[in-house]
Amino acid sequence: MKLTSSRSSHQRSCHQYKWPSRSQSGLPACPQTPSVGHVSRTNQHGGQQRLSDNFRCLSGFSTVRRPFPLSHGTTTLGFIFQGGVIAAADTRASAAGLVCCPAAHKINPIHSHLVVASSGSAADCMLWERILIREIRLYQLRHGRRLSIRGTAKLLSLMLHPFKVTDSASPNSGPKLVYVCSDGARLQGDIFSVGSGSPYAYGVLDGGLRWNLSKDEAFSLAREAVFRATHRDAYSGNNVDLFHITAQGWSQREREDLKEEYYRDMNYRKKMTCKL
């Protein structure tokens, strides 16, 4: 299929279309601020403030309310050990008391050495992950090299506003774990957990995480943390996805049903009770 475009026809269509007013579109009245094109660049502080106010006015972030609350939850985590980076997450997509999907993918590879574990609205996270993949690919085509992990985290902090994302990577400069918050903050550390089940996951990770963990021990710790979180958090559950990122790239373990972990835990408890 061949696609063609016409500049003149596009301009005519743009001139013929009449944009609706803010009252017709249901948006609140815009305060008197200069347009984006007329923001003075000589006054950096005032210009940036007016630009920010105008952006909020156009988008309606400060006044437009959501028609219904977005109630959701998840459990995602990542930590660094001697063998690289481990990323884990449950697979339950929920909306308030409804389990929308028991087999969602909350960890998505961006390229061979970078994966993203997202927490928040599923549709929004998927959208920005696709935009991030596109921007990283365009950067590589333009500059002949891949964008660094810190550069990727900075790009996310500039793009993301209502979302939270955790980046896990193991480039040539060593493994890195970066948490990008919805307010633009970027935190780099050795352990992060995000979502409604994160307090329970932290309880397991803080007690069992060591630098000299073996690969199997690291997988077991991540599985245990997600399992304990899903056992107490109603918004998390079903399965666990495990990723291992090294200098050679990322690899994914086969998805495991958390009910198997529950049965293993019950058998362990029975054995301990019999010994006592």
mmCIF file of C-alpha atoms in Angstrom:
data_model
loop_
_atom_site.group_PDB
_atom_site.id
_atom_site.type_symbol
_atom_site.label_atom_id
_atom_site.label_comp_id
_atom_site.label_asym_id
_atom_site.label_seq_id
_atom_site.Cartn_x
_atom_site.Cartn_y
_atom_site.Cartn_z
ATOM 1 C CA MET A 1 0.000 0.000 0.000
ATOM 2 C CA LYS A 2 1.372 3.384 -1.000
ATOM 3 C CA LEU A 3 0.765 6.394 1.178
ATOM 4 C CA THR A 4 0.932 9.915 -0.189
ATOM 5 C CA SER A 5 0.424 13.273 1.447
ATOM 6 C CA SER A 6 -0.279 16.741 0.124
ATOM 7 C CA ARG A 7 0.899 19.825 1.985
ATOM 8 C CA SER A 8 -1.596 22.139 0.322
ATOM 9 C CA SER A 9 -4.555 19.848 0.980
ATOM 10 C CA HIS A 10 -3.458 19.478 4.589
ATOM 11 C CA GLN A 11 -3.309 23.250 4.998
ATOM 12 C CA ARG A 12 -6.761 23.660 3.463
ATOM 13 C CA SER A 13 -8.199 21.036 5.805
ATOM 14 C CA CYS A 14 -6.613 22.766 8.788
ATOM 15 C CA HIS A 15 -8.039 26.153 7.764
ATOM 16 C CA GLN A 16 -11.499 24.726 7.117
ATOM 17 C CA TYR A 17 -11.703 23.045 10.515
ATOM 18 C CA LYS A 18 -12.937 25.288 13.326
ATOM 19 C CA TRP A 19 -11.640 24.407 16.744
ATOM 20 C CA PRO A 20 -14.339 24.367 19.438
ATOM 21 C CA SER A 21 -14.229 26.968 22.166
ATOM 22 C CA ARG A 22 -13.397 25.994 25.749
ATOM 23 C CA SER A 23 -17.031 26.415 26.753
ATOM 24 C CA GLN A 24 -18.168 24.089 23.937
ATOM 25 C CA SER A 25 -15.542 21.466 24.779
ATOM 26 C CA GLY A 26 -16.439 21.476 28.480
ATOM 27 C CA LEU A 27 -13.053 22.789 29.648
ATOM 28 C CA PRO A 28 -12.863 25.584 32.246
ATOM 29 C CA ALA A 29 -12.141 29.142 31.259
ATOM 30 C CA CYS A 30 -8.483 29.851 30.682
ATOM 31 C CA PRO A 31 -6.819 32.516 32.851
ATOM 32 C CA GLN A 32 -5.225 35.453 31.095
ATOM 33 C CA THR A 33 -1.758 34.192 30.313
ATOM 34 C CA PRO A 34 0.346 34.792 27.205
ATOM 35 C CA SER A 35 0.319 32.157 24.502
ATOM 36 C CA VAL A 36 3.173 29.679 24.272
ATOM 37 C CA GLY A 37 4.539 31.380 21.182
ATOM 38 C CA HIS A 38 4.764 34.742 22.954
ATOM 39 C CA VAL A 39 6.578 33.657 26.104
ATOM 40 C CA SER A 40 9.616 35.866 26.616
ATOM 41 C CA ARG A 41 12.850 33.878 26.592
ATOM 42 C CA THR A 42 14.891 36.712 28.116
ATOM 43 C CA ASN A 43 13.174 36.410 31.482
ATOM 44 C CA GLN A 44 13.817 32.774 32.298
ATOM 45 C CA HIS A 45 12.013 32.615 35.641
ATOM 46 C CA GLY A 46 8.918 34.524 34.588
ATOM 47 C CA GLY A 47 8.826 32.964 31.154
ATOM 48 C CA GLN A 48 9.029 29.437 32.511
ATOM 49 C CA GLN A 49 6.294 30.173 35.034
ATOM 50 C CA ARG A 50 3.956 31.606 32.385
ATOM 51 C CA LEU A 51 4.689 28.689 30.086
ATOM 52 C CA SER A 52 3.875 26.223 32.866
ATOM 53 C CA ASP A 53 0.651 28.059 33.737
ATOM 54 C CA ASN A 54 -0.396 28.169 30.117
ATOM 55 C CA PHE A 55 0.313 24.452 29.707
ATOM 56 C CA ARG A 56 -1.814 23.625 32.734
ATOM 57 C CA CYS A 57 -4.555 25.835 31.348
ATOM 58 C CA LEU A 58 -4.547 24.161 27.943
ATOM 59 C CA SER A 59 -4.448 20.658 29.404
ATOM 60 C CA GLY A 60 -6.878 21.362 32.229
ATOM 61 C CA PHE A 61 -4.796 19.411 34.757
ATOM 62 C CA SER A 62 -5.430 21.840 37.627
ATOM 63 C CA THR A 63 -9.224 22.107 37.376
ATOM 64 C CA VAL A 64 -10.697 19.236 35.346
ATOM 65 C CA ARG A 65 -11.736 16.354 37.561
ATOM 66 C CA ARG A 66 -11.801 12.715 36.574
ATOM 67 C CA PRO A 67 -15.312 11.313 36.052
ATOM 68 C CA PHE A 68 -14.469 8.374 38.333
ATOM 69 C CA PRO A 69 -11.561 7.431 40.630
ATOM 70 C CA LEU A 70 -8.839 5.222 39.156
ATOM 71 C CA SER A 71 -8.360 2.594 41.863
ATOM 72 C CA HIS A 72 -5.621 0.129 41.026
ATOM 73 C CA GLY A 73 -2.682 -1.626 42.635
ATOM 74 C CA THR A 74 0.360 -3.731 41.861
ATOM 75 C CA THR A 75 3.634 -5.086 43.208
ATOM 76 C CA THR A 76 6.854 -4.475 41.291
ATOM 77 C CA LEU A 77 10.409 -4.674 42.573
ATOM 78 C CA GLY A 78 14.020 -4.639 41.511
ATOM 79 C CA PHE A 79 17.366 -5.087 43.222
ATOM 80 C CA ILE A 80 21.047 -5.357 42.391
ATOM 81 C CA PHE A 81 23.309 -8.247 43.425
ATOM 82 C CA GLN A 82 26.637 -9.640 42.285
ATOM 83 C CA GLY A 83 25.056 -11.386 39.299
ATOM 84 C CA GLY A 84 23.310 -8.327 37.840
ATOM 85 C CA VAL A 85 19.799 -6.974 38.337
ATOM 86 C CA ILE A 86 16.616 -8.853 39.230
ATOM 87 C CA ALA A 87 13.215 -7.399 38.326
ATOM 88 C CA ALA A 88 9.968 -9.033 39.417
ATOM 89 C CA ALA A 89 6.266 -8.195 39.338
ATOM 90 C CA ASP A 90 2.874 -9.775 39.763
ATOM 91 C CA THR A 91 0.472 -10.093 36.829
ATOM 92 C CA ARG A 92 -2.880 -8.938 38.233
ATOM 93 C CA ALA A 93 -4.484 -5.882 36.607
ATOM 94 C CA SER A 94 -7.225 -4.562 38.855
ATOM 95 C CA ALA A 95 -9.729 -1.715 38.932
ATOM 96 C CA ALA A 96 -11.084 -1.219 42.448
ATOM 97 C CA GLY A 97 -12.636 -4.562 43.385
ATOM 98 C CA LEU A 98 -12.554 -5.969 39.847
ATOM 99 C CA VAL A 99 -9.734 -8.171 38.557
ATOM 100 C CA CYS A 100 -9.603 -7.000 34.950
ATOM 101 C CA CYS A 101 -6.814 -9.301 33.794
ATOM 102 C CA PRO A 102 -4.971 -12.031 35.713
ATOM 103 C CA ALA A 103 -2.126 -12.260 33.157
ATOM 104 C CA ALA A 104 -0.957 -8.689 32.551
ATOM 105 C CA HIS A 105 2.646 -7.858 31.641
ATOM 106 C CA LYS A 106 4.036 -5.246 34.038
ATOM 107 C CA ILE A 107 7.696 -5.718 33.080
ATOM 108 C CA ASN A 108 8.497 -4.818 29.487
ATOM 109 C CA PRO A 109 11.902 -4.851 27.750
ATOM 110 C CA ILE A 110 12.942 -1.546 26.187
ATOM 111 C CA HIS A 111 16.101 -2.899 24.549
ATOM 112 C CA SER A 112 18.568 -5.726 25.120
ATOM 113 C CA HIS A 113 19.920 -4.296 28.389
ATOM 114 C CA LEU A 114 16.952 -2.331 29.757
ATOM 115 C CA VAL A 115 13.576 -3.372 31.132
ATOM 116 C CA VAL A 116 10.843 -1.235 32.686
ATOM 117 C CA ALA A 117 8.619 -2.342 35.563
ATOM 118 C CA SER A 118 5.642 0.001 35.638
ATOM 119 C CA SER A 119 3.108 0.821 38.331
ATOM 120 C CA GLY A 120 -0.027 2.866 37.732
ATOM 121 C CA SER A 121 -2.686 3.055 35.062
ATOM 122 C CA ALA A 122 -1.950 0.229 32.627
ATOM 123 C CA ALA A 123 -2.974 2.084 29.465
ATOM 124 C CA ASP A 124 -0.905 5.158 30.335
ATOM 125 C CA CYS A 125 2.162 3.091 31.228
ATOM 126 C CA MET A 126 1.957 1.134 27.974
ATOM 127 C CA LEU A 127 1.663 4.372 25.993
ATOM 128 C CA TRP A 128 4.741 5.984 27.539
ATOM 129 C CA GLU A 129 6.766 2.794 27.272
ATOM 130 C CA ARG A 130 6.116 2.774 23.525
ATOM 131 C CA ILE A 131 7.083 6.444 23.299
ATOM 132 C CA LEU A 132 10.275 5.713 25.241
ATOM 133 C CA ILE A 133 11.173 2.843 22.885
ATOM 134 C CA ARG A 134 10.671 5.152 19.910
ATOM 135 C CA GLU A 135 12.768 7.977 21.373
ATOM 136 C CA ILE A 136 15.639 5.640 22.307
ATOM 137 C CA ARG A 137 15.616 4.172 18.809
ATOM 138 C CA LEU A 138 15.605 7.624 17.206
ATOM 139 C CA TYR A 139 18.487 8.705 19.430
ATOM 140 C CA GLN A 140 20.490 5.654 18.370
ATOM 141 C CA LEU A 141 19.841 6.353 14.686
ATOM 142 C CA ARG A 142 20.808 10.014 15.003
ATOM 143 C CA HIS A 143 23.929 9.656 17.141
ATOM 144 C CA GLY A 144 25.114 6.154 16.286
ATOM 145 C CA ARG A 145 25.068 5.027 19.913
ATOM 146 C CA ARG A 146 22.507 3.954 22.452
ATOM 147 C CA LEU A 147 21.192 6.400 25.046
ATOM 148 C CA SER A 148 22.714 5.806 28.469
ATOM 149 C CA ILE A 149 20.663 4.555 31.385
ATOM 150 C CA ARG A 150 20.931 7.867 33.200
ATOM 151 C CA GLY A 151 19.910 9.638 30.016
ATOM 152 C CA THR A 152 16.935 7.322 29.668
ATOM 153 C CA ALA A 153 15.889 8.018 33.259
ATOM 154 C CA LYS A 154 16.196 11.761 32.668
ATOM 155 C CA LEU A 155 14.101 11.442 29.513
ATOM 156 C CA LEU A 156 11.423 9.610 31.482
ATOM 157 C CA SER A 157 11.417 12.226 34.226
ATOM 158 C CA LEU A 158 10.802 14.923 31.627
ATOM 159 C CA MET A 159 8.040 13.009 29.847
ATOM 160 C CA LEU A 160 6.141 11.357 32.671
ATOM 161 C CA HIS A 161 3.751 13.344 34.807
ATOM 162 C CA PRO A 162 0.972 11.102 36.205
ATOM 163 C CA PHE A 163 2.932 7.840 36.176
ATOM 164 C CA LYS A 164 5.584 5.977 38.123
ATOM 165 C CA VAL A 165 8.152 3.736 36.475
ATOM 166 C CA THR A 166 11.153 1.722 37.604
ATOM 167 C CA ASP A 167 14.031 1.162 35.165
ATOM 168 C CA SER A 168 16.348 -1.822 35.520
ATOM 169 C CA ALA A 169 19.500 -2.055 33.464
ATOM 170 C CA SER A 170 22.939 -3.605 33.326
ATOM 171 C CA PRO A 171 25.056 -1.707 30.783
ATOM 172 C CA ASN A 172 28.813 -1.766 30.346
ATOM 173 C CA SER A 173 29.234 0.768 33.167
ATOM 174 C CA GLY A 174 27.725 -1.658 35.649
ATOM 175 C CA PRO A 175 24.221 -2.560 36.774
ATOM 176 C CA LYS A 176 21.921 0.348 37.572
ATOM 177 C CA LEU A 177 18.483 0.600 39.125
ATOM 178 C CA VAL A 178 16.630 3.899 38.723
ATOM 179 C CA TYR A 179 13.256 4.948 40.114
ATOM 180 C CA VAL A 180 11.480 7.710 38.187
ATOM 181 C CA CYS A 181 8.630 9.323 40.116
ATOM 182 C CA SER A 182 5.585 11.077 38.695
ATOM 183 C CA ASP A 183 6.831 14.465 39.923
ATOM 184 C CA GLY A 184 10.034 14.175 37.876
ATOM 185 C CA ALA A 185 12.297 12.963 40.684
ATOM 186 C CA ARG A 186 14.985 10.429 39.760
ATOM 187 C CA LEU A 187 16.422 8.154 42.422
ATOM 188 C CA GLN A 188 19.202 5.645 41.867
ATOM 189 C CA GLY A 189 19.668 2.846 44.359
ATOM 190 C CA ASP A 190 20.248 -0.859 44.934
ATOM 191 C CA ILE A 191 16.672 -1.828 45.809
ATOM 192 C CA PHE A 192 13.247 -0.445 44.913
ATOM 193 C CA SER A 193 9.686 -1.657 45.174
ATOM 194 C CA VAL A 194 6.684 0.232 43.793
ATOM 195 C CA GLY A 195 2.959 -0.339 44.101
ATOM 196 C CA SER A 196 0.322 -1.081 46.692
ATOM 197 C CA GLY A 197 2.121 -4.276 47.711
ATOM 198 C CA SER A 198 5.548 -2.648 48.041
ATOM 199 C CA PRO A 199 5.528 -2.352 51.876
ATOM 200 C CA TYR A 200 5.152 -6.131 52.174
ATOM 201 C CA ALA A 201 7.790 -6.748 49.494
ATOM 202 C CA TYR A 202 10.244 -4.436 51.274
ATOM 203 C CA GLY A 203 9.788 -6.471 54.452
ATOM 204 C CA VAL A 204 11.090 -9.574 52.674
ATOM 205 C CA LEU A 205 13.799 -7.849 50.631
ATOM 206 C CA ASP A 206 15.293 -5.952 53.559
ATOM 207 C CA GLY A 207 15.717 -9.163 55.506
ATOM 208 C CA GLY A 208 17.117 -11.375 52.761
ATOM 209 C CA LEU A 209 19.001 -9.198 50.282
ATOM 210 C CA ARG A 210 22.775 -9.650 50.203
ATOM 211 C CA TRP A 211 25.352 -8.694 47.617
ATOM 212 C CA ASN A 212 26.781 -12.228 47.364
ATOM 213 C CA LEU A 213 23.483 -13.926 46.527
ATOM 214 C CA SER A 214 23.655 -16.626 43.896
ATOM 215 C CA LYS A 215 21.414 -16.467 40.857
ATOM 216 C CA ASP A 216 18.996 -19.077 42.232
ATOM 217 C CA GLU A 217 18.916 -17.370 45.631
ATOM 218 C CA ALA A 218 18.158 -14.013 43.997
ATOM 219 C CA PHE A 219 15.286 -15.511 42.010
ATOM 220 C CA SER A 220 13.966 -17.203 45.144
ATOM 221 C CA LEU A 221 14.118 -13.941 47.121
ATOM 222 C CA ALA A 222 12.282 -11.981 44.419
ATOM 223 C CA ARG A 223 9.619 -14.689 44.123
ATOM 224 C CA GLU A 224 9.178 -14.773 47.887
ATOM 225 C CA ALA A 225 8.820 -10.968 48.072
ATOM 226 C CA VAL A 226 6.144 -10.876 45.386
ATOM 227 C CA PHE A 227 4.346 -13.844 46.955
ATOM 228 C CA ARG A 228 4.221 -12.223 50.408
ATOM 229 C CA ALA A 229 2.958 -8.991 48.875
ATOM 230 C CA THR A 230 0.195 -10.734 46.946
ATOM 231 C CA HIS A 231 -0.773 -12.688 50.067
ATOM 232 C CA ARG A 232 -1.576 -9.436 51.913
ATOM 233 C CA ASP A 233 -2.420 -7.038 49.080
ATOM 234 C CA ALA A 234 -5.753 -7.701 47.335
ATOM 235 C CA TYR A 235 -4.740 -5.692 44.260
ATOM 236 C CA SER A 236 -1.759 -7.972 43.519
ATOM 237 C CA GLY A 237 -1.754 -11.642 42.671
ATOM 238 C CA ASN A 238 -2.074 -14.530 40.200
ATOM 239 C CA ASN A 239 1.455 -14.987 38.747
ATOM 240 C CA VAL A 240 4.984 -13.667 39.042
ATOM 241 C CA ASP A 241 7.280 -12.554 36.208
ATOM 242 C CA LEU A 242 11.041 -12.681 36.845
ATOM 243 C CA PHE A 243 13.709 -10.943 34.749
ATOM 244 C CA HIS A 244 17.487 -11.181 35.080
ATOM 245 C CA ILE A 245 19.565 -8.439 33.453
ATOM 246 C CA THR A 246 23.317 -8.903 33.001
ATOM 247 C CA ALA A 247 26.048 -7.489 30.761
ATOM 248 C CA GLN A 248 24.965 -10.017 28.114
ATOM 249 C CA GLY A 249 21.367 -8.759 28.124
ATOM 250 C CA TRP A 250 18.095 -9.631 29.806
ATOM 251 C CA SER A 251 16.553 -13.065 30.221
ATOM 252 C CA GLN A 252 13.127 -14.015 31.513
ATOM 253 C CA ARG A 253 12.188 -16.936 33.672
ATOM 254 C CA GLU A 254 9.070 -18.889 32.832
ATOM 255 C CA ARG A 255 5.994 -17.318 34.409
ATOM 256 C CA GLU A 256 5.140 -19.006 37.699
ATOM 257 C CA ASP A 257 1.726 -19.383 39.282
ATOM 258 C CA LEU A 258 1.790 -17.996 42.818
ATOM 259 C CA LYS A 259 -0.528 -20.692 44.091
ATOM 260 C CA GLU A 260 2.373 -23.124 43.705
ATOM 261 C CA GLU A 261 4.398 -20.864 45.971
ATOM 262 C CA TYR A 262 1.487 -20.895 48.409
ATOM 263 C CA TYR A 263 1.445 -24.703 48.517
ATOM 264 C CA ARG A 264 5.221 -24.815 48.992
ATOM 265 C CA ASP A 265 4.879 -22.390 51.874
ATOM 266 C CA MET A 266 2.099 -24.468 53.458
ATOM 267 C CA ASN A 267 4.167 -27.653 53.219
ATOM 268 C CA TYR A 268 7.132 -25.868 54.773
ATOM 269 C CA ARG A 269 4.979 -24.660 57.649
ATOM 270 C CA LYS A 270 3.648 -28.184 58.230
ATOM 271 C CA LYS A 271 7.164 -29.612 58.363
ATOM 272 C CA MET A 272 8.271 -26.958 60.828
ATOM 273 C CA THR A 273 5.218 -27.672 62.998
ATOM 274 C CA CYS A 274 5.939 -31.412 63.009
ATOM 275 C CA LYS A 275 9.546 -30.787 64.096
ATOM 276 C CA LEU A 276 8.359 -28.709 67.021
#
